[in-house]
Short mmCIF file of C-alpha atoms and ligand atoms in Angstrom, two decimals:
data_model
loop_
_atom_site.label_atom_id
_atom_site.label_comp_id
_atom_site.label_asym_id
_atom_site.label_seq_id
_atom_site.Cartn_x
_atom_site.Cartn_y
_atom_site.Cartn_z
CA MET K 1 96.26 110.40 184.66
CA THR K 2 93.16 108.43 185.67
CA GLY K 3 89.64 109.78 185.47
CA THR K 4 89.54 110.65 189.13
CA THR K 5 92.97 112.20 189.69
CA TRP K 6 92.30 115.55 188.06
CA ARG K 7 88.98 115.89 189.83
CA ASP K 8 90.79 115.85 193.16
CA HIS K 9 92.42 119.12 192.18
CA ALA K 10 89.37 120.78 190.64
CA ALA K 11 88.83 124.35 191.74
CA CYS K 12 85.07 123.69 191.66
CA ARG K 13 85.14 120.93 194.26
CA THR K 14 83.85 123.28 196.91
CA GLU K 15 81.44 125.15 194.63
CA ASP K 16 77.75 124.54 194.14
CA PRO K 17 77.58 122.21 191.11
CA ASP K 18 74.51 124.11 189.85
CA LEU K 19 76.77 127.09 189.19
CA PHE K 20 78.27 125.15 186.28
CA PHE K 21 74.96 124.26 184.71
CA PRO K 22 73.30 127.49 183.62
CA LEU K 23 69.90 127.05 182.03
CA GLY K 24 70.26 129.98 179.66
CA THR K 25 72.77 132.44 178.24
CA ASP K 26 71.52 135.94 178.96
CA GLY K 27 70.50 138.08 181.89
CA THR K 28 71.33 136.50 185.21
CA TRP K 29 72.49 133.37 183.39
CA ALA K 30 75.25 135.43 181.77
CA LEU K 31 76.32 136.51 185.26
CA GLN K 32 76.29 132.93 186.44
CA ILE K 33 78.37 131.80 183.46
CA GLU K 34 80.97 134.48 184.18
CA GLN K 35 81.05 133.43 187.82
CA ALA K 36 81.59 129.78 186.88
CA LYS K 37 84.27 130.72 184.39
CA ASP K 38 86.05 132.72 187.08
CA VAL K 39 86.37 129.49 189.05
CA CYS K 40 87.66 127.64 185.98
CA ARG K 41 90.20 130.40 185.31
CA ARG K 42 91.98 129.61 188.55
CA CYS K 43 91.58 125.86 188.16
CA PRO K 44 94.84 123.93 187.79
CA VAL K 45 93.19 121.05 185.94
CA ALA K 46 91.18 123.01 183.38
CA GLU K 47 92.95 121.33 180.49
CA ALA K 48 92.18 117.82 181.78
CA CYS K 49 88.61 118.86 182.49
CA LEU K 50 88.13 120.13 178.95
CA THR K 51 89.71 116.99 177.50
CA TYR K 52 87.34 114.89 179.58
CA ALA K 53 84.29 116.81 178.38
CA SER K 54 85.36 116.51 174.74
CA ALA K 55 86.26 112.82 175.00
CA HIS K 56 82.90 112.00 176.59
CA HIS K 57 80.92 114.36 174.38
CA VAL K 58 79.44 116.05 177.44
CA SER K 59 76.65 118.14 175.99
CA ASP K 60 75.78 120.22 179.05
CA GLY K 61 77.43 122.47 181.56
CA ILE K 62 80.69 124.40 181.86
CA PHE K 63 83.86 122.33 181.65
CA GLY K 64 87.40 123.61 181.38
CA GLY K 65 86.13 127.18 181.35
CA LEU K 66 83.96 126.68 178.29
CA THR K 67 80.21 126.42 177.94
CA SER K 68 78.72 123.54 175.99
CA TRP K 69 78.08 125.73 172.93
CA GLU K 70 81.63 127.08 173.04
CA ARG K 71 82.91 123.50 173.15
CA ARG K 72 80.70 122.58 170.22
CA SER K 73 81.99 125.53 168.23
CA ILE K 74 85.57 124.40 168.89
CA GLU K 75 84.66 120.84 167.90
CA ARG K 76 83.25 122.18 164.66
CA ARG K 77 86.41 124.18 164.04
CA LYS K 78 88.47 121.09 164.77
CA ALA K 79 86.42 119.15 162.29
CA ARG K 80 87.19 121.82 159.72
CA GLY K 81 90.88 121.56 160.59
CA ARG K 82 91.05 125.03 162.09
CA CYS K 83 91.77 124.20 165.69
CA GLU K 84 95.10 124.66 167.34
CA PRO K 85 97.45 122.08 165.85
CA GLU K 86 100.33 120.54 167.76
CA TYR K 87 103.00 123.20 167.38
CA PRO K 88 106.53 121.96 166.85
CA HIS K 89 108.08 124.92 168.71
CA PRO K 90 107.05 127.22 171.54
CA ALA K 91 105.62 130.59 170.59
CA THR K 92 108.32 133.17 169.87
CA SER K 93 106.24 136.13 171.03
CA LEU K 94 103.28 136.74 173.28
CA ALA K 95 101.36 137.83 170.20
CA GLU K 96 102.04 134.47 168.58
CA ALA K 97 101.08 132.61 171.75
CA LEU K 98 97.80 134.52 171.79
CA GLU K 99 97.20 133.98 168.11
CA ARG K 100 97.44 130.23 168.62
CA ARG K 101 94.64 130.41 171.14
CA THR K 102 92.29 132.75 169.33
CA THR K 103 90.19 132.93 166.18
CA PRO K 104 89.11 136.22 164.61
CA THR K 105 85.42 136.43 163.77
CA ASP K 106 84.00 137.96 160.60
CA ASP K 107 82.53 140.86 162.59
CA GLY K 108 85.77 142.04 164.15
CA HIS K 109 86.00 140.13 167.41
CA LEU K 110 88.70 137.77 168.58
CA LEU K 111 87.42 134.58 170.14
CA TRP K 112 89.36 132.79 172.79
CA THR K 113 89.39 129.15 171.78
CA GLY K 114 91.99 127.77 174.13
CA VAL K 115 91.76 126.57 177.70
CA SER K 116 92.21 128.91 180.59
CA HIS K 117 95.74 130.20 179.98
CA VAL K 118 98.29 131.03 177.38
CA SER K 119 101.88 130.23 178.30
CA PHE K 120 104.81 132.26 177.13
CA HIS K 121 108.37 132.12 178.47
CA GLY K 122 107.22 130.08 181.44
CA GLN K 123 104.62 132.72 182.38
CA ARG K 124 100.90 132.04 182.35
CA TYR K 125 98.52 134.70 181.07
CA THR K 126 94.78 134.71 180.74
CA GLY K 127 93.70 135.53 177.21
CA ALA K 128 92.35 138.89 178.32
CA ARG K 129 95.55 139.85 180.14
CA ALA K 130 97.77 138.84 177.22
CA SER K 131 95.58 140.78 174.85
CA PHE K 132 95.48 143.82 177.13
CA LEU K 133 99.27 143.84 177.44
CA LEU K 134 99.68 143.70 173.68
CA ALA K 135 97.06 146.37 172.99
CA HIS K 136 97.97 148.85 175.74
CA GLY K 137 101.63 148.12 176.39
CA ARG K 138 101.11 147.96 180.13
CA GLU K 139 99.90 145.56 182.80
CA PRO K 140 96.18 145.83 183.47
CA VAL K 141 95.07 147.20 186.82
CA GLY K 142 92.53 144.99 188.58
CA ILE K 143 90.17 142.76 186.68
CA VAL K 144 90.10 142.89 182.89
CA ARG K 145 86.61 142.79 181.44
CA ARG K 146 85.09 142.67 178.00
CA THR K 147 83.59 145.89 176.64
CA CYS K 148 81.85 144.22 173.71
CA THR K 149 78.99 141.76 174.06
CA THR K 150 80.54 138.87 172.17
CA ARG K 151 81.10 136.09 174.64
CA GLY K 152 84.67 134.85 174.73
CA CYS K 153 86.04 137.87 172.87
CA VAL K 154 89.53 138.95 173.93
CA HIS K 155 90.11 141.56 171.25
CA GLY K 156 92.61 144.09 172.64
CA GLU K 157 90.30 147.00 171.93
CA HIS K 158 87.30 145.22 173.41
CA ILE K 159 88.66 144.83 176.91
CA ALA K 160 89.24 147.31 179.70
CA ASP K 161 90.88 147.14 183.08
CA GLN K 162 89.67 148.62 186.35
CA GLU K 163 91.57 151.84 185.73
CA MET K 164 89.82 152.40 182.40
CA ARG K 165 86.44 151.55 183.90
CA ASP K 166 87.04 153.99 186.76
CA THR K 167 88.22 156.88 184.62
CA GLU K 168 86.52 156.38 181.25
CA ASP K 169 82.96 155.54 180.36
CA VAL K 170 84.00 152.39 178.53
CA CYS K 171 81.47 149.64 177.99
CA GLY K 172 81.54 147.05 180.74
CA SER K 173 81.55 149.72 183.45
CA ARG K 174 78.91 151.46 185.51
CA LYS K 175 79.95 154.73 183.88
CA GLY K 176 79.35 153.09 180.52
CA TYR K 177 75.90 152.07 181.71
CA HIS K 178 75.09 155.66 182.65
CA ARG K 179 76.50 156.92 179.35
CA HIS K 180 74.02 154.69 177.51
CA ARG K 181 71.19 155.93 179.72
CA ALA K 182 72.20 159.57 179.27
CA ARG K 183 72.01 159.08 175.52
CA GLY K 184 68.61 157.52 175.87
CA GLU K 185 69.73 154.19 174.49
CA ASP K 186 69.45 150.68 175.90
CA ALA K 187 72.56 149.70 177.82
CA CYS K 188 74.59 146.97 176.16
CA GLU K 189 74.93 143.60 177.85
CA ALA K 190 78.45 144.29 179.15
CA CYS K 191 77.26 147.51 180.79
CA ARG K 192 74.14 145.90 182.23
CA ILE K 193 76.23 143.14 183.78
CA ALA K 194 78.73 145.66 185.20
CA ASN K 195 75.91 147.72 186.64
CA THR K 196 74.23 144.71 188.23
CA GLN K 197 77.50 143.42 189.65
CA GLU K 198 78.40 146.80 191.07
CA GLY K 199 74.94 147.14 192.60
CA ARG K 200 75.23 143.71 194.12
CA ARG K 201 78.66 144.42 195.48
CA LEU K 202 77.44 147.59 197.11
CA ARG K 203 74.45 145.85 198.64
CA ALA K 204 76.62 143.01 199.92
CA THR K 205 78.98 145.59 201.46
CA GLY K 206 82.12 143.86 200.54
CA SER K 207 81.00 140.26 200.51
CA THR K 208 79.89 138.60 197.31
CA LYS K 209 79.32 135.25 199.02
CA ALA K 210 75.57 134.95 198.68
CA ALA K 211 73.48 131.82 198.90
CA ALA K 212 72.74 130.41 195.44
S1 SF4 R 301 87.93 123.69 184.77
FE1 SF4 R 301 86.16 124.49 185.81
S2 SF4 R 301 84.62 122.88 185.71
FE2 SF4 R 301 86.60 121.96 185.20
S3 SF4 R 301 87.37 121.14 187.10
FE3 SF4 R 301 88.20 123.19 186.89
S4 SF4 R 301 86.79 124.52 187.94
FE4 SF4 R 301 85.75 122.58 187.62
ZN1 ZN R 302 84.73 141.85 170.89
ZN1 ZN R 303 77.88 149.50 176.89
#
């Protein structure tokens, strides 16, 4: 594949390039990063994009669904020999497929280190969906979101689907945001983002297509 072929299929071709170059990591930048990653998640050439960024040591911007610091952390892991090796056989279970794409952290999170999908039995799963399925034994309803504040975490107990956000006050939901407020504490990042997004959605009355 030449350097230009994969770009022709990039999901971000029609997006504002600035979306992929956040200037920070928190607040509205965190929202922007999630938005960019959403585009990457449905990109058919994410793997090629990530390979390109690694091969050219691109130090800025989101490529292949990963921010520059996430790519650096993977590079460091690679250097320490902890990155996904070439496996001689396909994963025998979804849990194994997920394990190959994740690294547990010392403080109890599970970081997604792979590209946008995990494949098992010819099916493609996002890390969050695979993890949700394994943790809850059912398909998630609607979008799966993180309930912890560790970026890239796909720990089964740290993600919730729309149903959980609607019915429980899990973190990463507007209910969670109000639960924090009711307890007089500062809302966590996941809740703040959920609250902002929900507010935006309501204001936009159905359309999230706003000028950058
Ligand atoms: S993975 Fe993301 S940044 Fe790379 S080409 Fe696809 S959409 Fe663009
Ligand atoms: Zn977590
Ligand atoms: Zn919270």
